[in-house]
PDB file of C-alpha atoms in Angstrom:
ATOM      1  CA  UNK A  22     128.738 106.382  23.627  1.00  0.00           C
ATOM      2  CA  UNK A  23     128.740 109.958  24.861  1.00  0.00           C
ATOM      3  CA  UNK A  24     126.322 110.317  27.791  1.00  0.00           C
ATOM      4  CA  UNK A  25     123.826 112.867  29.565  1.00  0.00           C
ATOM      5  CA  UNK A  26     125.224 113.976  33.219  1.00  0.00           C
ATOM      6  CA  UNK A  27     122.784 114.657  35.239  1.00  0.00           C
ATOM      7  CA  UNK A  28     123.085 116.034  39.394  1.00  0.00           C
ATOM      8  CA  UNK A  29     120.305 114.277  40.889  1.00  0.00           C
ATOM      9  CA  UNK A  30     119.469 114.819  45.090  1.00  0.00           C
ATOM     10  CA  UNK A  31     117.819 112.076  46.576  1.00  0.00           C
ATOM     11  CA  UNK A  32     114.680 113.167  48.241  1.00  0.00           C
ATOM     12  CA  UNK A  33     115.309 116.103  47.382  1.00  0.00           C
ATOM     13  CA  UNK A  34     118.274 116.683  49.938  1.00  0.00           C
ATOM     14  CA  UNK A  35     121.065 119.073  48.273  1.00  0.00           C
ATOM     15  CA  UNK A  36     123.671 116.875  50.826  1.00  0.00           C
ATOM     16  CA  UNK A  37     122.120 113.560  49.043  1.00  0.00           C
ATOM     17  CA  UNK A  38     123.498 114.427  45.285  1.00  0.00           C
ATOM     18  CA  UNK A  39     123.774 111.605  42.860  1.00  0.00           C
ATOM     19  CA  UNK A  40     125.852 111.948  39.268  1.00  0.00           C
ATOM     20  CA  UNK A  41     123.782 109.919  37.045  1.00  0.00           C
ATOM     21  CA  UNK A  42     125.091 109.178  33.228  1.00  0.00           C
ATOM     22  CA  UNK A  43     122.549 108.525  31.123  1.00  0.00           C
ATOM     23  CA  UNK A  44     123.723 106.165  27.827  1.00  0.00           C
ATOM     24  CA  UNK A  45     119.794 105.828  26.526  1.00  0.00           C
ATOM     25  CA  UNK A  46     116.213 106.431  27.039  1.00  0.00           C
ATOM     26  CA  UNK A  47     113.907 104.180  26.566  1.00  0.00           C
ATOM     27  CA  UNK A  48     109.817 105.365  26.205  1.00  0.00           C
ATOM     28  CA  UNK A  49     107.465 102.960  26.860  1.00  0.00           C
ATOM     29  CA  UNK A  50     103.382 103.389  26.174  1.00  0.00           C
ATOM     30  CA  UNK A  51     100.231 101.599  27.159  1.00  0.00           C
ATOM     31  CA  UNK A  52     101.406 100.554  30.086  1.00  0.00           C
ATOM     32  CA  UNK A  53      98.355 100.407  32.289  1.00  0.00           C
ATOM     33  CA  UNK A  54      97.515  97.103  34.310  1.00  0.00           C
ATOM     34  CA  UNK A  55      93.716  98.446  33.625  1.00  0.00           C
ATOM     35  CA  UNK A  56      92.976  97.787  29.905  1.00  0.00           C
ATOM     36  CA  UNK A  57      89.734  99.673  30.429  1.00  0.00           C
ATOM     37  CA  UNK A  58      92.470 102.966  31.325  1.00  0.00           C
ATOM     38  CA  UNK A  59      94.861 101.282  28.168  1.00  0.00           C
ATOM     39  CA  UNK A  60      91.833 101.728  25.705  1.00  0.00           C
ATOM     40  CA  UNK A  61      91.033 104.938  26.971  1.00  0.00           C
ATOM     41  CA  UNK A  62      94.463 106.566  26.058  1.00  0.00           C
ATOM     42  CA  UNK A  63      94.584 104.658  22.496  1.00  0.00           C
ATOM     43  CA  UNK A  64      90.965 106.542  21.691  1.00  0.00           C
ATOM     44  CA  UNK A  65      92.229 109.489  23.248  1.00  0.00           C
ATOM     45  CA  UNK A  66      94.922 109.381  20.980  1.00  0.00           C
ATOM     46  CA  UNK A  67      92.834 108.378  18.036  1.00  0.00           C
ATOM     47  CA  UNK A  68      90.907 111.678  18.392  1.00  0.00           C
ATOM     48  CA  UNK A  69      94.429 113.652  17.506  1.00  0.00           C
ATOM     49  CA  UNK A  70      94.822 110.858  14.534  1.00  0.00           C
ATOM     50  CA  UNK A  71      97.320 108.861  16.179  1.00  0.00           C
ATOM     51  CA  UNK A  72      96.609 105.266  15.135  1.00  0.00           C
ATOM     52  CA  UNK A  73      96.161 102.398  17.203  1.00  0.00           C
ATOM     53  CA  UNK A  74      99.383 100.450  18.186  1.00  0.00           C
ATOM     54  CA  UNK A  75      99.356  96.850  16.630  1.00  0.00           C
ATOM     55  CA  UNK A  76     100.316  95.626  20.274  1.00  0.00           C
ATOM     56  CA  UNK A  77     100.947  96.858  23.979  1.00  0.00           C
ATOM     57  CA  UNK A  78     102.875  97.573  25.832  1.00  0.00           C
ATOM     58  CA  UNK A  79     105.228 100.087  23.042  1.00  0.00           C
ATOM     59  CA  UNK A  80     108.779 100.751  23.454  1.00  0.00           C
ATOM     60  CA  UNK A  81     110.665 104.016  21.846  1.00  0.00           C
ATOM     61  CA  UNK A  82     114.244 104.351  21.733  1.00  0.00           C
ATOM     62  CA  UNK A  83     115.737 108.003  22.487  1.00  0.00           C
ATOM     63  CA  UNK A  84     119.126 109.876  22.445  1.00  0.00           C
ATOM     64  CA  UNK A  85     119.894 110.399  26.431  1.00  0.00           C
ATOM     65  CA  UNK A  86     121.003 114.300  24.646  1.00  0.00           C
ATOM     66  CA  UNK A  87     116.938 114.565  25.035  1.00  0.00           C
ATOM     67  CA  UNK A  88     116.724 114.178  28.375  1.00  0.00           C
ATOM     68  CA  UNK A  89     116.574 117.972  30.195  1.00  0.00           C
ATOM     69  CA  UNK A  90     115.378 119.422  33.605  1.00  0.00           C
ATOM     70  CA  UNK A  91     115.261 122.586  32.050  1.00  0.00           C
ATOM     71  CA  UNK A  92     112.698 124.585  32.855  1.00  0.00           C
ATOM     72  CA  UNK A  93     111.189 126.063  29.927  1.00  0.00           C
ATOM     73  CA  UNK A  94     111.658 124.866  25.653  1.00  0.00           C
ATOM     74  CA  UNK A  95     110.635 126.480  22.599  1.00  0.00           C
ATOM     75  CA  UNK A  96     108.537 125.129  20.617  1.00  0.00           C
ATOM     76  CA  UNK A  97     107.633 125.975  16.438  1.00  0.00           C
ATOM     77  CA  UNK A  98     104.141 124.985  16.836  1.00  0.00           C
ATOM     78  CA  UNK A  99     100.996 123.661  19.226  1.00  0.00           C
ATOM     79  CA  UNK A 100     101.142 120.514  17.732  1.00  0.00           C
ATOM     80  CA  UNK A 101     102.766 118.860  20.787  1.00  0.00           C
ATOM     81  CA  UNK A 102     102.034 117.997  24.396  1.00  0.00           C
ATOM     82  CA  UNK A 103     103.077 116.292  27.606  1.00  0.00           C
ATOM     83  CA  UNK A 104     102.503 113.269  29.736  1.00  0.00           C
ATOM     84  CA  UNK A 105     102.615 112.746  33.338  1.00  0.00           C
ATOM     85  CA  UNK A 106     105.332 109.488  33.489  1.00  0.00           C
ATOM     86  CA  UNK A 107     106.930 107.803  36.398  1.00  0.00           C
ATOM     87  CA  UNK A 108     110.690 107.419  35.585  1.00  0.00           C
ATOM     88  CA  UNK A 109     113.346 104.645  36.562  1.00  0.00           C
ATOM     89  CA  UNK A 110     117.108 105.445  35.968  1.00  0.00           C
ATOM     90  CA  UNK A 111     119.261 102.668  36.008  1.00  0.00           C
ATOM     91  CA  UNK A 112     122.492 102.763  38.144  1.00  0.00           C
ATOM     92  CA  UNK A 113     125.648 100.602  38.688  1.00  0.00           C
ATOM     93  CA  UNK A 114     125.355  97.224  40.850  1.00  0.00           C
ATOM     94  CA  UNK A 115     121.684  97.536  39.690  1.00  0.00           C
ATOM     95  CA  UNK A 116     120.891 100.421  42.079  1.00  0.00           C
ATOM     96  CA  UNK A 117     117.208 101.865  40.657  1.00  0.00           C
ATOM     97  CA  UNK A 118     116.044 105.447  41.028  1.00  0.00           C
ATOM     98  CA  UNK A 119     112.716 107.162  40.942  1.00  0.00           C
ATOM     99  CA  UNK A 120     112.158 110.345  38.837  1.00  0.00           C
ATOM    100  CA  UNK A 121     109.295 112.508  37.719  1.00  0.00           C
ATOM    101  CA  UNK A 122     109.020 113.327  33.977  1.00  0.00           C
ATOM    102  CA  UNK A 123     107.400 113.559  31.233  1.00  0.00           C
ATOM    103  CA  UNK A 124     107.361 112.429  27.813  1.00  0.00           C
ATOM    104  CA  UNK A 125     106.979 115.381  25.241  1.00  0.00           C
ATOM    105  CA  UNK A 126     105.566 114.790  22.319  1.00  0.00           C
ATOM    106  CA  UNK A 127     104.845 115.948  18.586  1.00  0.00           C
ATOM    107  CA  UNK A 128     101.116 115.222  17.876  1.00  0.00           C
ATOM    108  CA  UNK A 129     100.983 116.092  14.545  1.00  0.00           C
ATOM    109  CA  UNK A 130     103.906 113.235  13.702  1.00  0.00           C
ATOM    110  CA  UNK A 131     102.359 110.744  15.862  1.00  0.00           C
ATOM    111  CA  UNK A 132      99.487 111.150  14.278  1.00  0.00           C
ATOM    112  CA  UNK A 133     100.962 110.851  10.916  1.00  0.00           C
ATOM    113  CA  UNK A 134     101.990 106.655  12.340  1.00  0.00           C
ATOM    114  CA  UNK A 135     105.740 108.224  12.514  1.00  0.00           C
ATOM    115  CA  UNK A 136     105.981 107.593  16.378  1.00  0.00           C
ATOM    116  CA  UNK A 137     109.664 107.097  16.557  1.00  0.00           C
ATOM    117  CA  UNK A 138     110.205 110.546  14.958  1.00  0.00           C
ATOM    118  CA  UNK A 139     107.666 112.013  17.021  1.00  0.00           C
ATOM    119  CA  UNK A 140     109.306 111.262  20.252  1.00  0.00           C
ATOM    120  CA  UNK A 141     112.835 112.806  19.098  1.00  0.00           C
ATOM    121  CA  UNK A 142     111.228 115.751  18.134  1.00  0.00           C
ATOM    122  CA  UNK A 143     110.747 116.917  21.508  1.00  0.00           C
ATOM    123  CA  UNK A 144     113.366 116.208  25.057  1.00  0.00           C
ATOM    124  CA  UNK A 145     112.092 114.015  27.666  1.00  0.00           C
ATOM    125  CA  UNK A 146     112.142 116.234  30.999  1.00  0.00           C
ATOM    126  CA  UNK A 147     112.979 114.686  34.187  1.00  0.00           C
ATOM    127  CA  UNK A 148     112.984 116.135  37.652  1.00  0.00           C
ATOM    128  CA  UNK A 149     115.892 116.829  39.681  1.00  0.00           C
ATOM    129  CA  UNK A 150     115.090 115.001  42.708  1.00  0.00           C
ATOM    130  CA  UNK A 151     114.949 111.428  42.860  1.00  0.00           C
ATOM    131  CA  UNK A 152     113.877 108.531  45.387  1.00  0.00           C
ATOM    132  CA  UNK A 153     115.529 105.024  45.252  1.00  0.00           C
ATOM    133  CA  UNK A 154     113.268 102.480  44.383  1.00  0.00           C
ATOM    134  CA  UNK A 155     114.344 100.079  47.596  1.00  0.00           C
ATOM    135  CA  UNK A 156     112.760 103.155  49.552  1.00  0.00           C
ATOM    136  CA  UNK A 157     109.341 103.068  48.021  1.00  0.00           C
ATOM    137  CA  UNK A 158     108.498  99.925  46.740  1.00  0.00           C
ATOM    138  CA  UNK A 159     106.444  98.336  49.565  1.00  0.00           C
ATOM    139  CA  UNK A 160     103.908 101.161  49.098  1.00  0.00           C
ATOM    140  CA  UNK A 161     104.346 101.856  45.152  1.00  0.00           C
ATOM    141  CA  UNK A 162     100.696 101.057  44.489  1.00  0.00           C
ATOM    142  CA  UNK A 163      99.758 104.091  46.866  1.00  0.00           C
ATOM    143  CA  UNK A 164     101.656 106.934  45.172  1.00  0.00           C
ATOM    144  CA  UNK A 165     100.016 109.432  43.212  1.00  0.00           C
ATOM    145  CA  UNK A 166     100.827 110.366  39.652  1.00  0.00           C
ATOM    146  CA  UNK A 167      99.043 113.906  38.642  1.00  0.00           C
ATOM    147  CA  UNK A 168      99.553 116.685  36.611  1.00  0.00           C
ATOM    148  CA  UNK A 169      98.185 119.804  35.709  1.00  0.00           C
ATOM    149  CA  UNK A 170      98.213 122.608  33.107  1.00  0.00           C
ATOM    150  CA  UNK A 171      98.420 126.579  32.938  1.00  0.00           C
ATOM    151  CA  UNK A 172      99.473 127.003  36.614  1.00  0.00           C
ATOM    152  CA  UNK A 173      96.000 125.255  37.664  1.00  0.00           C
ATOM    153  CA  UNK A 174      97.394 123.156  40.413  1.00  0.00           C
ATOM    154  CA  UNK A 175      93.692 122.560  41.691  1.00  0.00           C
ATOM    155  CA  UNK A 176      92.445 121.223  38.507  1.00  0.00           C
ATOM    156  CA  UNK A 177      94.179 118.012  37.526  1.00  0.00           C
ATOM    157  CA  UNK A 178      94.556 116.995  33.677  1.00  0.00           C
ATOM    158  CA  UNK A 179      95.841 113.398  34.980  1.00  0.00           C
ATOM    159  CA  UNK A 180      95.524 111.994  37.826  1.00  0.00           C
ATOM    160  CA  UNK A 181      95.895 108.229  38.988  1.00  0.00           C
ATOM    161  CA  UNK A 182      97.455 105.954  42.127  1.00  0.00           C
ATOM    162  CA  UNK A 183     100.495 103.927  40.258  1.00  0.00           C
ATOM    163  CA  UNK A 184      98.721 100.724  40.507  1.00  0.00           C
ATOM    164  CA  UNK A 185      97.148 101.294  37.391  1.00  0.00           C
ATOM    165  CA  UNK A 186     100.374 101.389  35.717  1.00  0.00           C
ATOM    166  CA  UNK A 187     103.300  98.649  35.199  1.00  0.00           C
ATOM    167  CA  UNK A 188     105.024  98.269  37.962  1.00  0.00           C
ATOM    168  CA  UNK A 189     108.871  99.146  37.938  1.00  0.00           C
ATOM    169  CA  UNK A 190     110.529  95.591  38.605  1.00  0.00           C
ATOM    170  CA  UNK A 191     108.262  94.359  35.627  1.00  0.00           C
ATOM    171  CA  UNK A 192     109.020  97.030  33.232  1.00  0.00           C
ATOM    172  CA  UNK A 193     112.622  97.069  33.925  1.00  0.00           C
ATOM    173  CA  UNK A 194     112.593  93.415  32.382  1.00  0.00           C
ATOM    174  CA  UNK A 195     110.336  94.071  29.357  1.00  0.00           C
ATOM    175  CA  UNK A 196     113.152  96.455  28.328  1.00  0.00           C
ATOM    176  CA  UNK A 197     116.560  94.183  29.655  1.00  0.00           C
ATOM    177  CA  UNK A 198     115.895  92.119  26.019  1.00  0.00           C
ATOM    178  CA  UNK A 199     115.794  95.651  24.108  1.00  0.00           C
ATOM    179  CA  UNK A 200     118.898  96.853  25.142  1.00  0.00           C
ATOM    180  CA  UNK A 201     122.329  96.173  23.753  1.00  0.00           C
ATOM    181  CA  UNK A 202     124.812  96.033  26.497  1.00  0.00           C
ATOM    182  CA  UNK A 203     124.652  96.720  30.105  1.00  0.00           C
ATOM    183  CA  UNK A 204     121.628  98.298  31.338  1.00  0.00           C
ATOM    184  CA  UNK A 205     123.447 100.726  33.163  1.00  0.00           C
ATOM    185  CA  UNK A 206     122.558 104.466  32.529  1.00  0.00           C
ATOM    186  CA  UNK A 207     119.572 103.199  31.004  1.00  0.00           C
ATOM    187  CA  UNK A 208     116.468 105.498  31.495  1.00  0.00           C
ATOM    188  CA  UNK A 209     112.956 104.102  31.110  1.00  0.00           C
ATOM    189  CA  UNK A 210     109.813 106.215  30.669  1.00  0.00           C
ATOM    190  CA  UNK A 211     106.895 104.108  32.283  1.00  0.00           C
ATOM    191  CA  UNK A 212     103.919 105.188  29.926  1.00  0.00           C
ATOM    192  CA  UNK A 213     101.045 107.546  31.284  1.00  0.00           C
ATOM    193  CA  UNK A 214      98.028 107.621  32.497  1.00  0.00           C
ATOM    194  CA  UNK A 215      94.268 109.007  30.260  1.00  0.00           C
ATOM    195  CA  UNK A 216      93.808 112.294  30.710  1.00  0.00           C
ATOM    196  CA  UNK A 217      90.585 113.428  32.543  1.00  0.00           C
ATOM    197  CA  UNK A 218      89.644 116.011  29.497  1.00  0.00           C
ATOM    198  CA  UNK A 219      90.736 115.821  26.351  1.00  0.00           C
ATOM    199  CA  UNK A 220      94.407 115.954  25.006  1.00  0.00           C
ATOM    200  CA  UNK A 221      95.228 119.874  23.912  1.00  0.00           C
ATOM    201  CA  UNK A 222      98.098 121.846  24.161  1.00  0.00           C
ATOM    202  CA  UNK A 223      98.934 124.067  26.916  1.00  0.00           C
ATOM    203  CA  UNK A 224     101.430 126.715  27.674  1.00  0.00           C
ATOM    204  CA  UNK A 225     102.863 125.458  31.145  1.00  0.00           C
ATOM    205  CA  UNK A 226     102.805 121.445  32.164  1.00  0.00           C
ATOM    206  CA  UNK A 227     103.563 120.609  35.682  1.00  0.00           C
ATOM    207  CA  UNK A 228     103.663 116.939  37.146  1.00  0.00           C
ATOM    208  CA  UNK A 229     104.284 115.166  40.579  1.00  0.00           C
ATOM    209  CA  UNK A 230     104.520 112.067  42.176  1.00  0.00           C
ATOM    210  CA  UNK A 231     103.112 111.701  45.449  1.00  0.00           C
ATOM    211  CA  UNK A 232     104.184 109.321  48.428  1.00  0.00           C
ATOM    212  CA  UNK A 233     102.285 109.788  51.724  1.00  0.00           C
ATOM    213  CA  UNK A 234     103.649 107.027  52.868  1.00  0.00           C
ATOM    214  CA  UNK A 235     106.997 109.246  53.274  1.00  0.00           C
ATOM    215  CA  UNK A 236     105.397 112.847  52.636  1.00  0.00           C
ATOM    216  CA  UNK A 237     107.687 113.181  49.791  1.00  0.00           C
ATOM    217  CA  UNK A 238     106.930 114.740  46.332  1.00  0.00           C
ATOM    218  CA  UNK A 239     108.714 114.706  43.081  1.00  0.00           C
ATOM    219  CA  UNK A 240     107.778 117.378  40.931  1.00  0.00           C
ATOM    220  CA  UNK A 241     108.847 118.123  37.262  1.00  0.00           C
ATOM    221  CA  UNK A 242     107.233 121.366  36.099  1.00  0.00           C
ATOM    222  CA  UNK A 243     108.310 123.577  32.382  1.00  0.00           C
ATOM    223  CA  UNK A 244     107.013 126.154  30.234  1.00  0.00           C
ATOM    224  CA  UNK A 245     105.981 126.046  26.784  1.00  0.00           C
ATOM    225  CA  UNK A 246     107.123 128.999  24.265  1.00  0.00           C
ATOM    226  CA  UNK A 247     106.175 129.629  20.672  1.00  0.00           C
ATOM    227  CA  UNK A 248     108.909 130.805  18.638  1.00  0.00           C
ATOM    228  CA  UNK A 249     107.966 134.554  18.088  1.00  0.00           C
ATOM    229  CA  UNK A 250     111.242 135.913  17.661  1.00  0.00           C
ATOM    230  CA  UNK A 251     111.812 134.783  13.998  1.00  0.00           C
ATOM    231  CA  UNK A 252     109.820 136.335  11.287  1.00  0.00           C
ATOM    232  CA  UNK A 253     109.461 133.331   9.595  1.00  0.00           C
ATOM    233  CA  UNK A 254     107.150 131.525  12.385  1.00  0.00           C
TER     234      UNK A 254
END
């Protein structure tokens, strides 16, 4: 299986740079130790026509090709958006690290019960810097997950502390049974958290994770581009 290099700085040192091969992606939803905040993301999603799931957590498998910290995509339509997601990448001898991402998705699919499609329609991006999860995990609970739309950094679309989520040890064994082979280079999307407005779609989506423990932030930030080049669009 061909895999997705990625140069990866830990805590966001240049001198710190890690070469990670992702083999798969894994993108998990409803995720939230809160199952008032679970049911508040299914009827968030049931407003776009996205069915309920028949059980929670959900797991999607990806191609690692997806995965991109590019900065910008194009895009056909307006029928897709972001999520604010923590992300774990799994390394040799079991070493975990900490990414910022988000899962982009096709709303229009999703909402047609075609999930699985809907999540390869669109890359996962994933932030360049990274923490290890040995470094973070006696305050995980206390980081902030937020994002925020159109360049409006003071008005947050989602915003949460991570102890309303799965934790990372947890979700890493929900998946282990998923996954053929090794989990090495295995990259799992945690889920997200409601939004604080409704679900629409937005020309720029910017995320972080926020420890204050450490005074560190990952941040995973892209732009959004209709296809306006092509007649035909």
């Amino acid at each position: 299986m061909e895999g997705k290099r990625l140069e990866l700085f830990i805590d966001g040192q240049f001198d710190q740079r890690v070469l990670f091969t992702a083999n798969k992606i894994i993108n998990a939803g409803y995720t939230g130790r809160n199952q008032e905040e679970v049911r508040k993301h299914i009827e968030e999603l049931k407003l776009l026509g996205v069915p309920a799931p028949d059980q929670v957590p959900t797991y999607y498998p990806k191609p690692a090709a997806l995965l991109t910290s590019d900065e910008s995509i194009e895009i056909a339509d307006t029928d897709n958006t972001g999520e604010a997601e923590y992300v774990l990448l799994i390394g040799e001898n079991e070493t975990v690290y900490v990414a910022a991402g988000s899962d982009h998705t096709d709303r229009k699919l999703e909402g047609l019960n075609n999930i699985l499609k809907a999540k390869q329609m669109c890359p996962n991006f994933i932030s360049k810097a990274v923490w290890r999860l040995e470094d973070v995990e006696t305050h995980w609970d206390d980081i902030i997950i937020r994002s925020w739309v159109n360049g409006h950094s003071e008005a947050a679309y989602q915003e949460s502390k991570l102890s309303a989520m799965m934790g990372p040890r947890e979700l890493i064994e929900r998946v282990k049974p998923l996954v053929a082979g090794p989990m090495a280079g295995t990259v799992i999307y945690s889920g997200t958290v409601g939004t604080l407005g409704e679900i629409k779609f937005n020309n720029r989506f910017e995320m972080e994770l926020v420890d204050k423990v450490r005074g560190q932030r990952l941040y995973c930030g892209y732009y959004l581009k209709l296809i306006n080049w092509f007649a035909g669009c």
